[in-house]
Amino acid sequence: MTRITPADGFAIVTGAGSGLGRALARQLCDTGFTVIGTGRRAAALEETGATCAGRFTALPMDVSDFSAVRQGFAEVTARHGALALLINNAAVYPKRDVFDETPELFWQSLAINLGGVYACSWAALQDMAPRGTGRILNVASYADIAPLPASAAYSVSKGAQRVLTRALIADLFDRFPGIVLTDWLPGALATGMGIPDGLSPETAAQWGVKLALMRDEALNGAVFERDMELLPPRGLKTKLKDTLMMRRPRPRRL
C-alpha cells in the first residue's frame, strides 16, 4: 500500500478550528506534516496551532468565498511547495426547521458544505494535476439517507457532496489515476455538530488520518465508515456468481 509522507508535501485541513478538523490537523502534525488549517474564526485556528508543535499554519478563510479559496490555496502552495493532501472537513449544521430555513439561509449552507468542497478540491487540483499525484479525502455523512428534523440544508448538501466525489472521479480517473479521492463517514461525534455521547473526535481522527495517508489507486471512489470500508451494492447476478465461485467480498479495515 502506497502511503503519503511529509516528503511528498504539505496538507490542508478545512474546518480546522474545532472538533474533528482540529483533531485531524493535530494528528497530521504529530505525524510530521506541515498542516495548513482553514476556518472562519482566526482565534479558534490559533488554539489549534497551539497544540501542533509549530507545524500548523492558520489560514482564516470561509470556504464559501470562492475567490478567497482560490487565492489562499495559490499562496500556500507558492510558499510550501507540493500539496500532498486535502481533507475537506468544513461544514455547518444549522439545525433549522423549514419555516426558519429561508431560501437564502438554505443556500448559504449549501455554499459551505457543497460549494466549499468543490472550490477547495478545484484549487487543490491546480497543483496536483500537473504533478499527476495527490490525495483528497472528503468527510461525508449518511444524513441524506434518513434526514432528521430541522436538517434540510445539511442533509441535501452532504448527500450531494458524495455525488460530487463520484463526479470528480469520473472526470479525473482516466487521466490522473494517481490523484485518489475517497469519502469517509466518521459517524456521530461528540462535537458541537454531533451528539453528547458520540465518539470522541480524537478517536475518529486516528482512522481519518490513516485513511487520508493511504494513496493506493484502488481506493479511488471507495467509501469508509469509521474504520471499515462500505462495499458497493451487488446485483443478483454478481451475488450468484460469487456464491458459485465461493467468493466472499471482504471490506478493507483501517
Coordinates of C-alpha atoms in Angstrom, one line a residue:
M1 CA 0.0 0.0 0.0
T2 CA 1.5 3.3 -1.1
R3 CA 1.4 5.9 1.7
I4 CA 1.9 9.7 1.7
T5 CA 4.7 11.0 3.8
P6 CA 5.8 14.5 4.7
A7 CA 8.4 14.2 2.0
D8 CA 5.5 14.3 -0.5
G9 CA 4.4 17.7 0.5
F10 CA 2.1 19.6 2.9
A11 CA -1.6 19.0 4.0
I12 CA -4.6 21.3 4.1
V13 CA -7.5 20.6 6.5
T14 CA -10.6 22.7 6.2
G15 CA -12.7 23.5 9.3
A16 CA -9.6 23.0 11.5
G17 CA -10.7 25.4 14.2
S18 CA -12.6 22.8 16.4
G19 CA -13.9 19.3 16.7
L20 CA -12.9 16.7 14.1
G21 CA -10.9 19.2 12.0
R22 CA -8.7 20.2 14.9
A23 CA -8.1 16.6 15.8
L24 CA -7.2 15.7 12.2
A25 CA -4.8 18.6 12.0
R26 CA -3.1 17.8 15.3
Q27 CA -2.6 14.2 14.4
L28 CA -1.2 15.1 11.0
C29 CA 1.2 17.5 12.7
D30 CA 2.2 14.7 15.1
T31 CA 3.0 12.5 12.0
G32 CA 5.4 15.2 10.8
F33 CA 3.3 17.1 8.2
T34 CA 3.2 20.8 7.8
V35 CA -0.5 21.5 8.0
I36 CA -2.5 24.5 6.7
G37 CA -5.7 24.8 8.6
T38 CA -8.6 26.8 7.3
G39 CA -11.6 28.2 9.2
R40 CA -13.7 31.3 9.7
R41 CA -12.5 32.0 13.2
A42 CA -8.9 33.1 13.5
A43 CA -8.8 32.7 17.2
A44 CA -10.0 29.1 17.1
L45 CA -7.3 28.3 14.5
E46 CA -4.7 29.8 16.8
E47 CA -5.9 27.5 19.5
T48 CA -5.5 24.5 17.1
G49 CA -2.0 25.7 16.3
A50 CA -1.0 25.9 19.9
T51 CA -1.4 22.1 20.1
C52 CA 0.6 21.3 16.9
A53 CA 4.2 21.7 17.8
G54 CA 4.9 24.6 15.3
R55 CA 3.9 22.6 12.2
F56 CA 0.5 24.3 11.8
T57 CA -0.3 27.5 9.9
A58 CA -3.7 29.2 10.3
L59 CA -5.4 30.3 7.1
P60 CA -8.5 32.2 8.2
M61 CA -11.0 31.7 5.3
D62 CA -14.6 31.0 4.5
V63 CA -14.7 28.1 2.1
S64 CA -17.9 29.6 0.5
D65 CA -15.8 32.6 -0.5
F66 CA -14.5 31.1 -3.7
S67 CA -12.2 33.9 -4.5
A68 CA -10.6 33.6 -1.1
V69 CA -10.2 29.9 -1.6
R70 CA -8.5 30.3 -5.0
Q71 CA -6.1 33.0 -3.6
G72 CA -5.4 31.2 -0.3
F73 CA -4.5 27.9 -2.0
A74 CA -2.3 29.6 -4.5
E75 CA -0.4 31.4 -1.7
V76 CA 0.2 28.4 0.4
T77 CA 1.4 26.2 -2.5
A78 CA 3.7 29.0 -3.6
R79 CA 5.1 29.1 -0.1
H80 CA 5.2 25.4 0.9
G81 CA 5.6 23.6 -2.4
A82 CA 3.6 20.5 -3.3
L83 CA 0.2 20.0 -1.8
A84 CA 0.1 16.3 -1.0
L85 CA -3.2 16.0 0.9
L86 CA -6.5 17.9 1.2
I87 CA -9.1 16.9 3.8
N88 CA -12.4 18.6 3.1
N89 CA -13.9 18.7 6.6
A90 CA -15.5 22.2 6.8
A91 CA -19.3 22.0 7.2
V92 CA -22.2 23.7 9.0
Y93 CA -25.3 22.1 10.5
P94 CA -27.6 25.0 11.4
K95 CA -30.5 22.7 12.6
R96 CA -33.3 25.0 11.4
D97 CA -36.9 24.0 10.8
V98 CA -38.2 24.5 7.3
F99 CA -40.1 27.6 8.4
D100 CA -36.9 29.2 9.8
E101 CA -34.7 27.9 6.9
T102 CA -35.3 30.7 4.4
P103 CA -34.1 30.0 0.8
E104 CA -31.2 32.4 1.4
L105 CA -30.1 30.6 4.6
F106 CA -30.5 27.2 2.8
W107 CA -28.3 28.3 0.0
Q108 CA -25.6 29.7 2.4
S109 CA -25.3 26.2 4.0
L110 CA -25.0 24.6 0.5
A111 CA -22.3 27.1 -0.4
I112 CA -20.2 25.9 2.5
N113 CA -21.0 22.2 2.6
L114 CA -21.0 21.6 -1.1
G115 CA -19.6 24.6 -2.8
G116 CA -16.7 24.7 -0.4
V117 CA -15.8 21.1 -1.1
Y118 CA -15.8 21.8 -4.8
A119 CA -13.9 25.1 -4.5
C120 CA -11.2 23.6 -2.3
S121 CA -10.9 20.4 -4.5
W122 CA -10.7 22.6 -7.6
A123 CA -8.0 24.7 -6.1
A124 CA -6.0 21.7 -4.9
L125 CA -6.2 20.1 -8.4
Q126 CA -4.4 23.1 -9.8
D127 CA -1.3 21.9 -8.0
M128 CA -2.0 18.1 -8.0
A129 CA -2.9 17.6 -11.7
P130 CA 0.4 19.0 -13.2
R131 CA 2.2 16.5 -11.0
G132 CA -0.2 13.7 -11.5
T133 CA -0.4 12.8 -7.9
G134 CA -2.4 13.9 -4.8
R135 CA -4.9 12.8 -2.2
I136 CA -8.3 14.2 -1.4
L137 CA -10.4 12.9 1.5
N138 CA -14.0 14.1 1.8
V139 CA -15.6 13.9 5.2
A140 CA -19.1 12.6 4.4
S141 CA -22.3 11.7 6.1
Y142 CA -25.4 9.5 5.8
A143 CA -27.6 12.5 6.5
D144 CA -29.3 12.2 3.1
I145 CA -30.4 8.6 3.7
A146 CA -32.7 9.3 6.6
P147 CA -32.8 13.1 7.2
L148 CA -33.5 14.2 10.8
P149 CA -36.0 17.0 11.6
A150 CA -34.5 20.5 11.1
S151 CA -31.7 19.3 8.8
A152 CA -32.8 20.0 5.2
A153 CA -29.8 22.1 4.2
Y154 CA -27.3 19.7 5.9
S155 CA -28.9 16.6 4.5
V156 CA -29.2 17.8 0.9
S157 CA -25.7 19.3 0.9
K158 CA -23.9 16.3 2.4
G159 CA -25.8 13.9 0.1
A160 CA -24.8 16.0 -2.9
Q161 CA -21.2 16.0 -1.6
R162 CA -21.0 12.2 -2.0
V163 CA -22.3 12.6 -5.6
L164 CA -19.6 15.2 -6.2
T165 CA -16.9 12.8 -5.2
R166 CA -18.1 10.3 -7.8
A167 CA -18.4 13.0 -10.4
L168 CA -14.8 14.2 -9.8
I169 CA -13.6 10.7 -10.1
A170 CA -15.4 10.3 -13.4
D171 CA -13.6 13.4 -14.7
L172 CA -10.2 12.6 -13.3
F173 CA -9.5 8.8 -13.0
D174 CA -8.7 8.1 -16.7
R175 CA -6.2 11.0 -16.9
F176 CA -5.0 11.2 -13.3
P177 CA -5.2 7.8 -11.6
G178 CA -2.6 9.0 -9.1
I179 CA -5.0 11.5 -7.7
V180 CA -7.0 9.5 -5.2
L181 CA -10.4 10.6 -3.9
T182 CA -12.3 8.8 -1.1
D183 CA -15.3 9.5 1.1
W184 CA -15.1 8.9 4.8
L185 CA -18.0 8.8 7.2
P186 CA -16.7 9.4 10.8
G187 CA -20.1 8.7 12.4
A188 CA -21.8 10.6 15.2
L189 CA -19.2 12.5 17.2
A190 CA -19.1 14.3 20.5
T191 CA -18.7 17.7 18.9
G192 CA -20.8 20.9 18.5
M193 CA -22.3 19.4 15.4
G194 CA -22.7 15.9 16.8
I195 CA -24.2 14.4 19.9
P196 CA -23.0 14.4 23.6
D197 CA -22.5 10.7 23.8
G198 CA -20.8 10.4 20.4
L199 CA -17.4 9.1 19.5
S200 CA -14.5 11.4 20.5
P201 CA -13.1 13.3 17.6
E202 CA -9.6 12.3 18.6
T203 CA -10.5 8.6 18.2
A204 CA -12.2 9.2 14.8
A205 CA -9.3 11.3 13.6
Q206 CA -6.9 8.3 14.0
W207 CA -8.9 6.4 11.4
G208 CA -9.3 9.5 9.2
V209 CA -5.6 10.3 9.2
K210 CA -4.7 6.7 8.5
L211 CA -7.1 6.6 5.5
A212 CA -6.0 10.0 4.3
L213 CA -2.4 8.9 4.1
M214 CA -3.2 5.8 2.0
R215 CA -2.7 6.6 -1.7
D216 CA -3.4 3.3 -3.4
E217 CA -5.2 3.8 -6.7
A218 CA -7.7 1.1 -5.7
L219 CA -9.1 3.5 -3.0
N220 CA -10.4 5.8 -5.7
G221 CA -14.1 6.0 -5.1
A222 CA -14.1 3.9 -2.0
V223 CA -16.3 4.8 0.9
F224 CA -15.3 4.1 4.5
E225 CA -17.4 4.4 7.6
R226 CA -15.3 4.9 10.7
D227 CA -12.6 2.2 10.3
M228 CA -14.2 -0.1 7.7
E229 CA -14.9 0.1 4.0
L230 CA -18.5 0.1 2.9
L231 CA -18.7 -2.3 -0.1
P232 CA -20.9 -1.1 -3.0
P233 CA -24.2 -2.8 -3.5
R234 CA -24.1 -6.0 -5.6
G235 CA -26.7 -7.1 -8.0
L236 CA -28.3 -10.5 -8.0
K237 CA -26.1 -11.8 -10.8
T238 CA -22.9 -10.8 -9.0
K239 CA -24.1 -12.4 -5.8
L240 CA -24.9 -15.6 -7.6
K241 CA -21.6 -15.6 -9.3
D242 CA -19.7 -15.0 -6.1
T243 CA -21.7 -17.9 -4.5
L244 CA -20.9 -20.3 -7.3
M245 CA -17.2 -19.4 -7.2
M246 CA -17.2 -19.4 -3.3
R247 CA -16.0 -15.8 -3.2
R248 CA -16.9 -13.6 -0.3
P249 CA -16.1 -9.9 -0.8
R250 CA -14.2 -8.6 2.3
P251 CA -14.2 -4.9 3.2
R252 CA -10.9 -3.3 4.0
R253 CA -10.2 -2.2 7.6
L254 CA -8.1 0.6 8.8

